[in-house]
């Protein structure tokens, strides 16, 4: 896979050009799968012998994999230099582990480090550095290493700025982009409400136009209409893009975006009519400063409605957008980014669990022999290696989806909306399936580390807290699957009618014609891909048939949809799985790499496909070429793949090249000194700073002497 070089921006670039490139490079982070530099052994520390033996038996050069992921040796070199620039700064290090800080202290530390972080980013930019630094420090592996529990300024760059570009007119961009780009103001994106999230059309915040004063009046008419969840909203941002129901000339025209000042630029106190605060602690991301926001007759100028698509004229006349779906552009962008983000977190969890499994020895495999590495147990390989394969499946699909997003966005600029529904359907189902897979995968990796994986110093709990949140933000997964299902049902109807189909659903033609490719099953990647497509087509057909049967029986289309919704969500998942498997196999086949690396990546792609086939074997027996007699051979094939991957497992995660500072795990460090590091982390507990805690004299001693 050839990666496009990132070119430095010249000093005379316009602000809007800068930000458009920022958006591209932020997302390219995930497309190229940038990880951080690999921390190598030093002369002072002896590496764990088991881990070193694993590295010696690797059949390929992990550095080749690193260069493939980074986009070439020069990109690897640039990344390492850049990461050293940030990670070596003592002001960006934690003097006290985050776990021992209060919620308030975590936020204050995060603001301090975020400000310093972006000052350093700006310094690099002004010295002629390219915009790659932004994508590494926003929400990627480097950023999450410096701000382990979230960055309160991230949404300013990831959603506020892109929305200004995507939804603002040229005049609005000229007014707002410079200030936002230079961080003269800090923005967030306020869409989700206390009572509505994924169902955007149900948002309750209102924006009524007053033609006499040429202003919009924003209100939160109910408690459930309060904005809830936006990052940085609590105490950080002083502006927001607010999504509200537009009312003008007595008609509601649906949701539209508005720029609203939240806090005074000098005092940071809330503006009149603004009710604002932080929502409290969460499972993870507690420094992100998620907030709530209410409006009480807040007036803003007409020009602060973003009007690149729809407009409100001075007299209140509404000019409709070419497509109401254009408003969802920012969300599709973020869903694409989420998919790419998940690849990084899954790689981090796989690195920790596989290195630990090479160091940890336990039980007896054969009586009288030394305790084996737990990585030698087939059950451990079964837990870890499919998730290792998922790292590449996610990465390659993220690259493909990002390229499609760029193409469709360019077409939208020309007024061509034809491929927008396909992109929306793909971004929905891939986001849903991949976030669910990674949440389950990270938890599986944590469990594979036994009790030590439960400790926060393993980094597993924090990774899980980050990835499980993605199952609900930017679209709850079940709802997203049902949105994709609507597209699939329409595609099935088009296939039945003999109409042309978009490439991602072209496989439906075979199901309609009855030419399903039935043949004798073979354990090949081609058969695996075909079988996944057959399952998806079979499930889509079943949903369409069940819907038709219910409607013909007198049930309303809406009720028929709800009654069929379990199967509809499942057909969307099957469609996503077919896309992921096909893209994984095709990408590996097209790679120009050494035979040794190609062999390993091929094994991983086959393992991924076989694993999911066996996980969903009932579906494959119903809809694909697979027969009950084939299941045993597929099981054997999977076990063979596990054994083939076993000697290279450590080498593969070394190829991810995630340095110790970014990995931030006592279990997963490059040197394998697991037990020494666990003790080092234990010594950091404030309870260990004194031999006797004050609670002994106050509570425990009186209790012990009470003669109960």
XYZ file of C-alpha atoms in Angstrom:
708
model
C 0.000 0.000 0.000
C 1.616 3.232 -1.133
C 1.165 6.222 1.185
C 1.061 9.774 -0.104
C 3.778 12.004 1.269
C 2.659 14.853 3.483
C 3.894 18.173 2.165
C 4.754 21.166 4.286
C 2.498 24.176 4.010
C 3.999 27.491 2.978
C 3.745 30.505 5.210
C 1.468 32.389 2.796
C -1.305 29.762 2.859
C -4.722 31.110 3.708
C -6.270 30.164 7.011
C -9.035 28.189 5.307
C -6.504 26.264 3.257
C -4.615 25.523 6.460
C -7.709 24.190 8.136
C -8.795 22.095 5.173
C -5.383 20.486 5.263
C -5.676 20.110 9.017
C -8.889 18.143 8.506
C -7.188 15.959 5.923
C -4.117 15.349 7.990
C -6.091 14.703 11.175
C -7.928 11.924 9.413
C -4.841 10.738 7.551
C -3.372 9.969 10.950
C -5.658 7.026 11.141
C -5.428 6.127 7.491
C -1.666 5.604 7.702
C -2.016 4.220 11.197
C 0.652 6.419 12.671
C 1.880 5.015 15.929
C 4.667 6.296 18.132
C 8.354 5.425 18.054
C 9.350 2.056 19.416
C 11.289 2.245 22.678
C 14.298 -0.020 22.242
C 16.520 -1.647 24.819
C 19.202 0.389 26.556
C 22.623 -0.517 27.845
C 21.438 -0.042 31.429
C 18.470 -2.455 31.317
C 18.562 -6.110 30.358
C 15.508 -7.169 28.399
C 13.424 -10.139 29.443
C 15.018 -13.266 27.973
C 11.724 -14.833 26.851
C 10.814 -11.680 24.967
C 14.213 -11.547 23.298
C 13.897 -15.184 22.196
C 10.545 -14.339 20.633
C 12.144 -11.552 18.634
C 14.938 -13.792 17.353
C 12.535 -16.329 15.861
C 10.500 -13.726 13.961
C 10.431 -14.625 10.255
C 10.180 -11.040 8.938
C 11.730 -7.676 9.708
C 9.400 -5.699 12.027
C 10.969 -2.486 10.747
C 9.502 -3.220 7.310
C 6.061 -3.356 8.893
C 6.743 -0.078 10.704
C 7.657 1.589 7.416
C 4.554 0.154 5.765
C 2.369 1.607 8.509
C 4.163 4.960 8.554
C 4.405 5.371 4.793
C 8.161 4.932 4.403
C 11.489 5.260 6.287
C 11.498 9.054 6.114
C 8.063 9.226 7.684
C 9.195 6.907 10.478
C 12.206 9.140 11.120
C 10.062 12.293 11.150
C 7.578 10.689 13.529
C 10.260 9.659 16.013
C 11.847 13.101 16.009
C 8.488 14.751 16.510
C 7.484 12.439 19.324
C 10.796 13.043 21.087
C 10.105 16.773 20.858
C 6.883 16.365 22.826
C 7.589 13.416 25.110
C 10.920 14.781 26.355
C 9.317 17.989 27.654
C 9.162 17.658 31.468
C 6.196 20.069 31.579
C 4.107 17.518 29.679
C 4.879 14.691 32.086
C 2.763 13.723 35.094
C 4.448 14.332 38.442
C 1.639 12.370 40.105
C -0.182 9.516 38.314
C -3.603 10.594 37.036
C -5.360 7.946 39.103
C -4.408 9.715 42.331
C -5.795 13.123 41.330
C -9.262 14.447 42.071
C -11.688 15.093 39.231
C -11.066 18.839 39.517
C -7.296 18.365 39.519
C -7.461 16.145 36.431
C -9.280 18.837 34.500
C -6.953 21.637 35.596
C -3.896 19.568 34.680
C -5.453 18.739 31.307
C -6.065 22.407 30.499
C -2.489 23.292 31.461
C -1.011 20.522 29.332
C -3.387 21.136 26.403
C -2.393 24.807 26.242
C 1.309 23.944 26.391
C 0.838 21.169 23.851
C -0.698 23.451 21.253
C 1.821 26.190 21.922
C 4.512 23.676 20.999
C 2.509 22.610 17.946
C 2.268 26.226 16.822
C 6.009 26.703 17.305
C 6.733 23.740 15.056
C 4.262 24.994 12.477
C 5.806 28.462 12.455
C 9.255 26.918 11.946
C 8.021 25.375 8.717
C 6.842 22.021 10.011
C 4.018 20.293 8.198
C 0.555 19.771 9.643
C 1.248 16.161 10.583
C 1.928 17.430 14.086
C -1.740 18.301 14.490
C -3.028 14.857 13.708
C -0.533 13.282 16.118
C -1.361 15.596 18.997
C -5.142 15.920 18.647
C -6.588 12.525 19.484
C -4.038 10.033 18.248
C -1.602 7.855 20.153
C 0.745 10.723 20.993
C -2.067 12.964 22.182
C -3.574 10.255 24.370
C -0.149 9.583 25.902
C 0.265 13.203 26.964
C -3.371 13.685 28.009
C -4.278 10.200 29.183
C -7.804 10.988 30.312
C -8.893 13.218 27.461
C -8.154 16.621 25.944
C -10.656 19.439 26.649
C -9.634 21.295 23.480
C -9.890 18.407 20.993
C -13.386 19.261 19.720
C -12.186 22.741 18.810
C -9.983 21.183 16.138
C -11.899 18.012 15.301
C -15.447 19.427 15.047
C -15.641 23.214 15.520
C -13.133 24.135 12.810
C -14.272 21.469 10.300
C -17.889 22.600 10.730
C -16.945 26.189 9.997
C -15.262 25.004 6.803
C -17.991 22.563 5.790
C -21.058 24.636 6.710
C -19.925 28.256 6.614
C -20.048 30.637 3.658
C -16.868 32.242 2.361
C -17.741 35.398 4.289
C -18.379 33.468 7.495
C -15.111 31.610 7.142
C -13.287 34.905 6.632
C -14.809 36.236 9.854
C -14.396 33.204 12.096
C -11.639 30.947 10.820
C -8.709 33.210 11.612
C -9.756 33.673 15.212
C -10.481 29.982 15.676
C -7.304 28.867 13.940
C -5.142 31.112 16.123
C -7.040 29.986 19.248
C -8.219 33.522 19.942
C -11.447 31.694 20.669
C -12.048 28.055 21.645
C -15.070 26.289 20.222
C -16.997 23.069 20.608
C -19.838 21.319 18.777
C -23.150 21.260 20.672
C -25.606 18.857 19.081
C -26.548 16.003 21.437
C -29.150 16.836 24.071
C -30.179 15.310 27.366
C -33.221 13.743 25.714
C -31.995 13.160 22.147
C -28.726 11.985 20.651
C -28.687 9.758 17.601
C -32.168 10.882 16.492
C -31.045 14.319 15.395
C -34.371 15.334 13.913
C -35.827 15.058 17.413
C -33.616 17.782 18.908
C -35.641 20.302 20.914
C -33.411 23.396 21.075
C -35.111 26.156 19.064
C -33.838 29.095 17.033
C -36.647 31.510 16.074
C -35.837 34.247 13.575
C -36.835 37.820 14.420
C -36.898 39.784 11.126
C -37.332 43.132 12.927
C -33.965 42.859 14.676
C -32.463 40.414 12.166
C -31.578 38.029 14.977
C -32.172 34.444 16.007
C -33.531 33.745 19.482
C -32.283 30.475 20.980
C -34.199 28.680 23.704
C -34.136 25.393 25.600
C -37.888 24.860 26.096
C -37.534 21.705 28.218
C -35.032 20.060 30.539
C -34.426 17.372 27.902
C -33.515 20.067 25.368
C -30.358 21.000 27.277
C -27.234 20.191 25.289
C -25.443 17.313 26.989
C -22.038 15.691 26.306
C -20.060 18.082 24.069
C -16.343 17.917 24.927
C -14.839 21.115 26.310
C -18.299 22.603 26.842
C -18.204 22.499 30.639
C -15.556 25.124 31.435
C -13.205 25.339 28.438
C -14.928 26.591 25.280
C -16.228 30.142 24.894
C -17.992 29.522 21.574
C -19.971 26.636 20.101
C -21.589 25.506 16.911
C -25.104 24.835 18.200
C -27.514 22.610 16.284
C -31.112 23.799 16.721
C -34.545 23.642 15.112
C -34.865 26.632 12.789
C -38.188 28.540 12.909
C -38.893 31.387 10.516
C -42.128 32.911 9.241
C -44.078 30.508 11.404
C -42.558 27.362 9.881
C -40.065 24.904 11.393
C -37.413 23.978 8.817
C -35.571 21.362 10.857
C -32.100 21.369 12.340
C -29.477 23.926 11.326
C -26.081 25.017 12.767
C -25.492 28.346 14.522
C -22.400 30.004 16.022
C -23.118 31.042 19.602
C -20.886 32.831 22.104
C -21.033 30.999 25.438
C -18.624 32.913 27.678
C -17.163 36.412 27.863
C -13.826 36.502 26.052
C -12.129 38.391 28.903
C -13.717 37.113 32.112
C -14.870 33.692 30.812
C -18.144 34.176 32.682
C -21.271 32.771 31.001
C -23.026 35.185 28.651
C -26.554 36.374 29.551
C -29.116 33.622 29.099
C -26.450 30.893 28.934
C -26.797 28.087 31.482
C -23.654 26.022 31.382
C -21.612 23.532 33.402
C -19.900 20.138 33.442
C -21.843 16.853 33.517
C -19.606 14.954 35.981
C -17.403 11.869 36.090
C -17.616 9.028 33.602
C -16.116 5.592 32.938
C -13.279 7.305 31.084
C -12.253 10.547 29.341
C -12.750 12.503 32.553
C -10.531 15.404 31.495
C -12.498 15.963 28.277
C -14.720 18.395 30.202
C -18.028 17.207 28.751
C -20.702 19.770 29.532
C -24.347 20.820 29.488
C -25.804 23.944 27.913
C -29.183 25.663 28.114
C -30.532 28.815 26.442
C -32.915 31.411 27.825
C -33.818 33.871 25.042
C -30.252 34.101 23.779
C -30.072 36.413 20.763
C -27.469 36.103 18.004
C -27.092 38.016 14.694
C -28.604 36.478 11.564
C -25.086 36.121 10.132
C -24.248 33.559 12.814
C -26.389 30.900 11.213
C -23.967 28.866 9.082
C -25.401 29.325 5.588
C -23.217 27.489 3.115
C -26.136 25.169 2.357
C -29.479 26.501 3.641
C -30.059 30.243 4.191
C -32.418 32.662 5.938
C -32.728 36.004 4.153
C -33.114 39.283 6.045
C -36.887 39.246 5.693
C -37.056 35.700 7.055
C -37.416 33.906 3.726
C -35.969 30.411 3.935
C -33.762 29.150 1.079
C -33.635 25.365 1.145
C -30.387 23.403 0.971
C -29.843 21.149 -2.080
C -29.933 18.223 0.369
C -30.807 18.088 4.053
C -28.116 15.415 4.435
C -25.388 17.994 3.816
C -25.864 19.119 7.423
C -24.564 15.712 8.546
C -21.150 16.173 6.936
C -19.306 16.796 10.210
C -20.775 13.650 11.773
C -19.718 11.487 8.829
C -16.226 12.956 9.075
C -16.000 12.091 12.763
C -17.337 8.557 12.192
C -14.598 7.975 9.657
C -12.050 9.278 12.169
C -13.481 7.035 14.897
C -12.949 3.970 12.726
C -9.328 4.978 12.268
C -8.949 5.774 15.966
C -10.103 2.277 16.920
C -7.240 0.718 14.940
C -4.744 2.556 17.146
C -6.343 1.537 20.427
C -6.700 -2.086 19.323
C -3.007 -2.092 18.369
C -2.133 -0.753 21.799
C -4.142 -3.455 23.608
C -2.729 -6.188 21.374
C 0.832 -5.025 22.027
C 0.361 -5.072 25.789
C -1.369 -8.454 25.969
C 0.937 -10.256 23.531
C 4.161 -9.007 25.121
C 2.825 -9.864 28.565
C 1.792 -13.326 27.355
C 5.340 -13.925 26.146
C 6.768 -12.970 29.548
C 4.184 -14.583 31.824
C 4.768 -18.268 32.648
C 2.056 -20.281 34.336
C 0.893 -23.839 35.140
C 2.223 -27.018 33.568
C 1.631 -27.923 29.972
C 3.586 -31.153 30.442
C 4.181 -32.665 33.909
C 7.669 -32.068 35.256
C 8.593 -29.432 32.667
C 9.042 -25.713 33.395
C 5.962 -23.509 33.351
C 5.329 -22.498 29.741
C 4.760 -19.003 28.418
C 1.017 -18.478 28.417
C 1.330 -17.494 24.748
C 1.977 -21.200 24.085
C -1.569 -22.087 25.154
C -3.875 -22.360 22.148
C -6.707 -20.805 24.140
C -4.541 -17.720 24.740
C -3.714 -17.518 21.045
C -7.434 -17.782 20.276
C -8.093 -14.789 22.543
C -5.301 -12.623 21.170
C -4.516 -13.378 17.537
C -7.950 -12.612 16.017
C -7.733 -9.240 17.753
C -4.214 -8.806 16.387
C -5.644 -9.475 12.927
C -8.395 -6.941 13.631
C -5.740 -4.215 13.987
C -4.974 -4.584 10.287
C -8.578 -5.129 9.234
C -9.507 -1.841 10.884
C -6.494 -0.007 9.506
C -7.029 -1.062 5.902
C -10.771 -0.403 5.988
C -10.179 2.996 7.567
C -7.827 3.933 4.730
C -10.357 2.839 2.124
C -13.274 4.639 3.799
C -11.223 7.816 4.198
C -10.408 7.820 0.479
C -14.092 7.361 -0.293
C -14.998 10.196 2.083
C -12.582 12.518 0.277
C -13.976 11.545 -3.125
C -17.596 12.028 -2.101
C -16.806 15.334 -0.385
C -15.195 16.590 -3.589
C -18.280 15.504 -5.530
C -20.533 17.343 -3.065
C -18.603 20.551 -3.725
C -19.568 20.126 -7.388
C -23.210 19.531 -6.493
C -23.106 15.763 -7.100
C -24.974 14.020 -4.257
C -25.290 10.567 -5.835
C -22.779 8.757 -3.617
C -23.711 10.483 -0.359
C -26.224 7.778 0.716
C -23.653 5.025 0.133
C -21.024 6.866 2.183
C -23.533 7.499 4.959
C -24.567 3.835 5.048
C -20.953 2.659 5.134
C -19.814 5.128 7.787
C -22.762 4.070 9.973
C -22.337 0.301 9.827
C -18.532 0.296 9.878
C -18.485 2.653 12.849
C -20.997 0.458 14.681
C -19.336 -2.886 13.970
C -15.743 -1.746 14.479
C -16.349 0.089 17.759
C -18.257 -2.912 19.131
C -15.505 -5.267 17.974
C -12.753 -3.163 19.541
C -14.603 -2.741 22.847
C -14.984 -6.522 23.033
C -11.450 -7.060 21.742
C -9.802 -4.771 24.297
C -11.741 -6.439 27.102
C -10.662 -9.857 25.790
C -7.044 -8.702 25.788
C -7.448 -7.394 29.324
C -8.862 -10.716 30.514
C -5.989 -12.493 28.775
C -3.641 -10.609 31.122
C -5.285 -12.130 34.186
C -5.434 -10.167 37.415
C -2.614 -7.812 36.427
C -4.743 -6.595 33.516
C -7.226 -5.262 36.060
C -4.662 -2.798 37.408
C -4.786 0.696 35.966
C -1.012 0.659 35.482
C -1.571 -2.046 32.847
C -3.292 0.689 30.783
C -6.016 -1.797 29.869
C -8.797 -0.160 31.944
C -8.091 3.263 30.442
C -8.013 1.884 26.891
C -11.324 0.131 27.506
C -12.812 3.339 28.900
C -11.816 5.173 25.717
C -13.046 2.595 23.214
C -16.323 1.644 24.869
C -17.395 5.296 24.782
C -17.179 5.160 20.997
C -20.037 2.660 20.888
C -22.425 5.479 21.783
C -20.947 8.843 20.797
C -21.495 10.094 17.246
C -24.367 7.659 16.854
C -25.520 4.785 19.064
C -24.519 1.574 17.346
C -27.910 -0.138 17.036
C -29.459 2.990 15.570
C -26.583 3.317 13.101
C -27.044 -0.302 11.992
C -30.726 0.376 11.359
C -29.821 3.439 9.287
C -27.606 1.236 7.139
C -30.394 -1.344 6.942
C -32.688 1.234 5.290
C -30.100 1.713 2.584
C -29.715 -2.067 2.163
C -33.458 -2.653 1.812
C -33.612 0.038 -0.877
C -30.606 -1.545 -2.582
C -32.367 -4.933 -2.532
C -35.429 -3.402 -4.132
C -33.212 -1.845 -6.809
C -31.531 -5.194 -7.427
C -34.906 -6.925 -7.779
C -35.962 -4.222 -10.236
C -32.834 -4.732 -12.330
C -31.445 -1.283 -11.520
C -27.765 -0.417 -11.254
C -26.189 -0.897 -7.825
C -23.357 0.911 -6.095
C -20.127 -1.128 -5.818
C -20.474 -1.953 -2.134
C -23.811 -3.734 -2.638
C -23.163 -5.194 -6.098
C -23.040 -8.677 -4.569
C -26.848 -8.514 -4.210
C -27.222 -9.144 -7.938
C -26.155 -12.761 -7.464
C -28.758 -13.328 -4.763
C -31.507 -11.867 -6.948
C -30.610 -13.927 -10.003
C -30.074 -17.091 -7.993
C -26.477 -17.262 -9.213
C -25.039 -17.504 -5.695
C -21.858 -19.192 -6.795
C -22.727 -22.438 -5.053
C -19.851 -24.848 -5.396
C -17.767 -27.227 -3.341
C -16.288 -25.418 -0.379
C -12.540 -24.804 -0.271
C -10.523 -23.292 2.548
C -9.384 -20.236 0.614
C -9.603 -16.499 1.122
C -11.757 -16.233 -2.012
C -14.326 -18.615 -0.543
C -14.261 -16.772 2.776
C -15.042 -13.451 1.059
C -17.780 -15.003 -1.087
C -19.357 -16.695 1.935
C -19.534 -13.418 3.876
C -21.239 -11.765 0.903
C -23.686 -14.673 0.622
C -24.599 -14.330 4.296
C -25.128 -10.580 3.968
C -27.258 -11.024 0.841
C -29.273 -13.812 2.445
C -29.998 -11.761 5.536
C -30.971 -8.684 3.502
C -33.327 -10.797 1.380
C -34.865 -12.346 4.495
C -35.513 -8.887 5.977
C -37.087 -7.638 2.762
C -39.293 -10.733 2.527
C -40.382 -10.460 6.159
C -41.185 -6.778 5.745
C -43.263 -7.482 2.638
C -45.100 -10.363 4.309
C -46.042 -8.250 7.302
C -47.167 -5.290 5.213
C -49.284 -7.557 2.986
C -50.839 -8.895 6.186
C -52.152 -5.428 7.034
C -49.366 -4.193 9.313
C -48.258 -0.599 8.738
C -44.789 -0.148 7.197
C -43.582 1.556 10.400
C -44.737 -1.304 12.627
C -43.416 -3.857 10.160
C -40.018 -2.156 10.333
C -39.999 -2.222 14.127
C -41.073 -5.879 14.214
C -38.250 -6.753 11.803
C -35.645 -4.517 13.460
C -33.623 -7.307 15.129
C -33.056 -8.974 11.759
C -32.449 -5.601 10.109
C -29.651 -4.740 12.534
C -28.155 -8.174 11.944
C -28.234 -7.790 8.159
C -26.413 -4.452 8.449
C -23.784 -6.087 10.649
C -23.364 -8.908 8.116
C -22.980 -6.321 5.337
C -20.287 -4.505 7.325
C -18.476 -7.759 8.025
C -18.514 -8.636 4.323
C -17.032 -5.227 3.496
C -14.315 -5.526 6.170
C -13.250 -9.056 5.177
C -13.217 -8.260 1.458
C -11.201 -5.063 1.921
C -8.714 -6.814 4.237
C -8.088 -9.631 1.755
C -7.863 -7.333 -1.274
C -5.514 -4.854 0.410
C -3.075 -7.566 1.487
C -3.117 -9.045 -2.016
C -2.204 -5.635 -3.488
C 0.630 -4.832 -1.051
C 4.154 -4.568 -2.441
C 6.221 -5.945 0.433
C 8.677 -8.765 1.064
C 7.451 -12.347 0.746
C 8.032 -12.876 4.461
C 5.827 -9.953 5.494
C 3.258 -10.775 2.816
C 2.955 -14.297 4.223
C 2.322 -13.022 7.750
C -0.278 -10.463 6.629
C -1.996 -13.107 4.499
C -2.212 -15.419 7.505
C -3.748 -12.624 9.544
C -6.325 -11.815 6.864
C -7.318 -15.484 6.592
C -7.526 -15.822 10.375
C -9.804 -12.800 10.594
C -12.207 -14.209 8.004
C -12.225 -17.764 9.387
C -12.649 -16.543 12.954
C -15.793 -14.603 12.127
C -17.136 -17.419 9.985
C -16.901 -19.790 12.943
C -18.303 -17.171 15.311
C -21.392 -16.873 13.096
C -21.408 -20.456 11.804
C -25.209 -20.745 11.993
C -25.602 -17.903 9.503
C -23.048 -19.430 7.147
C -24.739 -22.822 7.269
C -28.034 -21.137 6.361
C -26.921 -18.796 3.606
C -23.491 -19.711 2.206
C -21.645 -22.548 0.484
C -20.466 -23.823 3.880
C -21.909 -27.175 4.967
C -21.873 -28.861 8.365
C -19.095 -31.139 7.107
C -16.917 -28.101 6.402
C -17.016 -26.719 9.943
C -14.476 -29.192 11.321
C -11.995 -28.414 8.530
C -12.506 -24.684 9.130
C -11.799 -25.187 12.822
C -8.619 -27.063 11.934
C -7.631 -24.318 9.481
C -8.066 -21.696 12.196
C -5.927 -23.689 14.634
C -3.215 -24.033 11.970
C -3.274 -20.273 11.418
C -2.915 -19.660 15.152
C 0.155 -21.912 15.206
C 1.633 -20.189 12.138
C 1.175 -16.719 13.626
C 2.535 -17.732 17.054
C 6.309 -17.338 16.244
C 5.717 -13.873 14.771
C 3.270 -12.456 17.299
C 5.818 -10.391 19.218
C 7.457 -9.261 15.991
C 4.110 -8.042 14.647
C 3.358 -5.879 17.676
C 6.971 -4.630 17.649
C 6.201 -3.517 14.103
C 3.433 -1.275 15.453
C 6.339 0.629 17.017
C 4.511 2.053 20.020
C 7.009 3.516 22.479
C 6.841 2.876 26.219
C 5.770 6.434 26.988
C 2.779 6.119 24.674
C 1.984 2.536 25.626
C 2.048 3.597 29.297
C 1.761 0.020 30.537
C 3.690 -1.910 33.182
C 2.731 -5.108 31.346
C 3.619 -4.144 27.788
C 6.949 -2.321 27.854
C 9.538 -3.216 25.242
C 12.008 -4.637 27.764
C 9.455 -7.054 29.273
C 10.365 -6.154 32.892
C 6.768 -6.714 33.977
C 7.208 -7.519 37.654
C 9.791 -4.813 38.326
C 7.512 -2.226 36.752
C 4.485 -3.407 38.724
C 6.426 -2.790 41.924
C 7.605 0.591 40.647
C 3.999 1.609 39.995
C 2.873 0.365 43.413
C 5.470 2.581 45.065
C 3.787 5.645 43.561
C 0.634 5.177 45.619
C 0.222 7.990 48.169
C -0.719 5.340 50.744
C 2.832 4.009 50.568
C 4.419 7.353 51.451
C 4.108 6.645 55.174
C 4.373 3.346 57.082
C 1.203 3.941 59.136
C -1.817 5.735 57.783
C -3.644 8.200 60.012
C -6.766 6.048 59.797
C -5.134 3.491 62.112
C -5.078 5.831 65.103
C -8.445 7.422 64.256
C -10.531 4.383 63.416
C -8.817 1.015 63.234
C -7.049 1.001 66.632
C -10.159 2.059 68.604
C -12.099 -0.612 66.717
C -9.528 -3.298 67.572
C -9.508 -2.264 71.262
C -13.285 -2.156 71.578
C -13.566 -5.825 72.632
C -16.609 -6.381 70.421
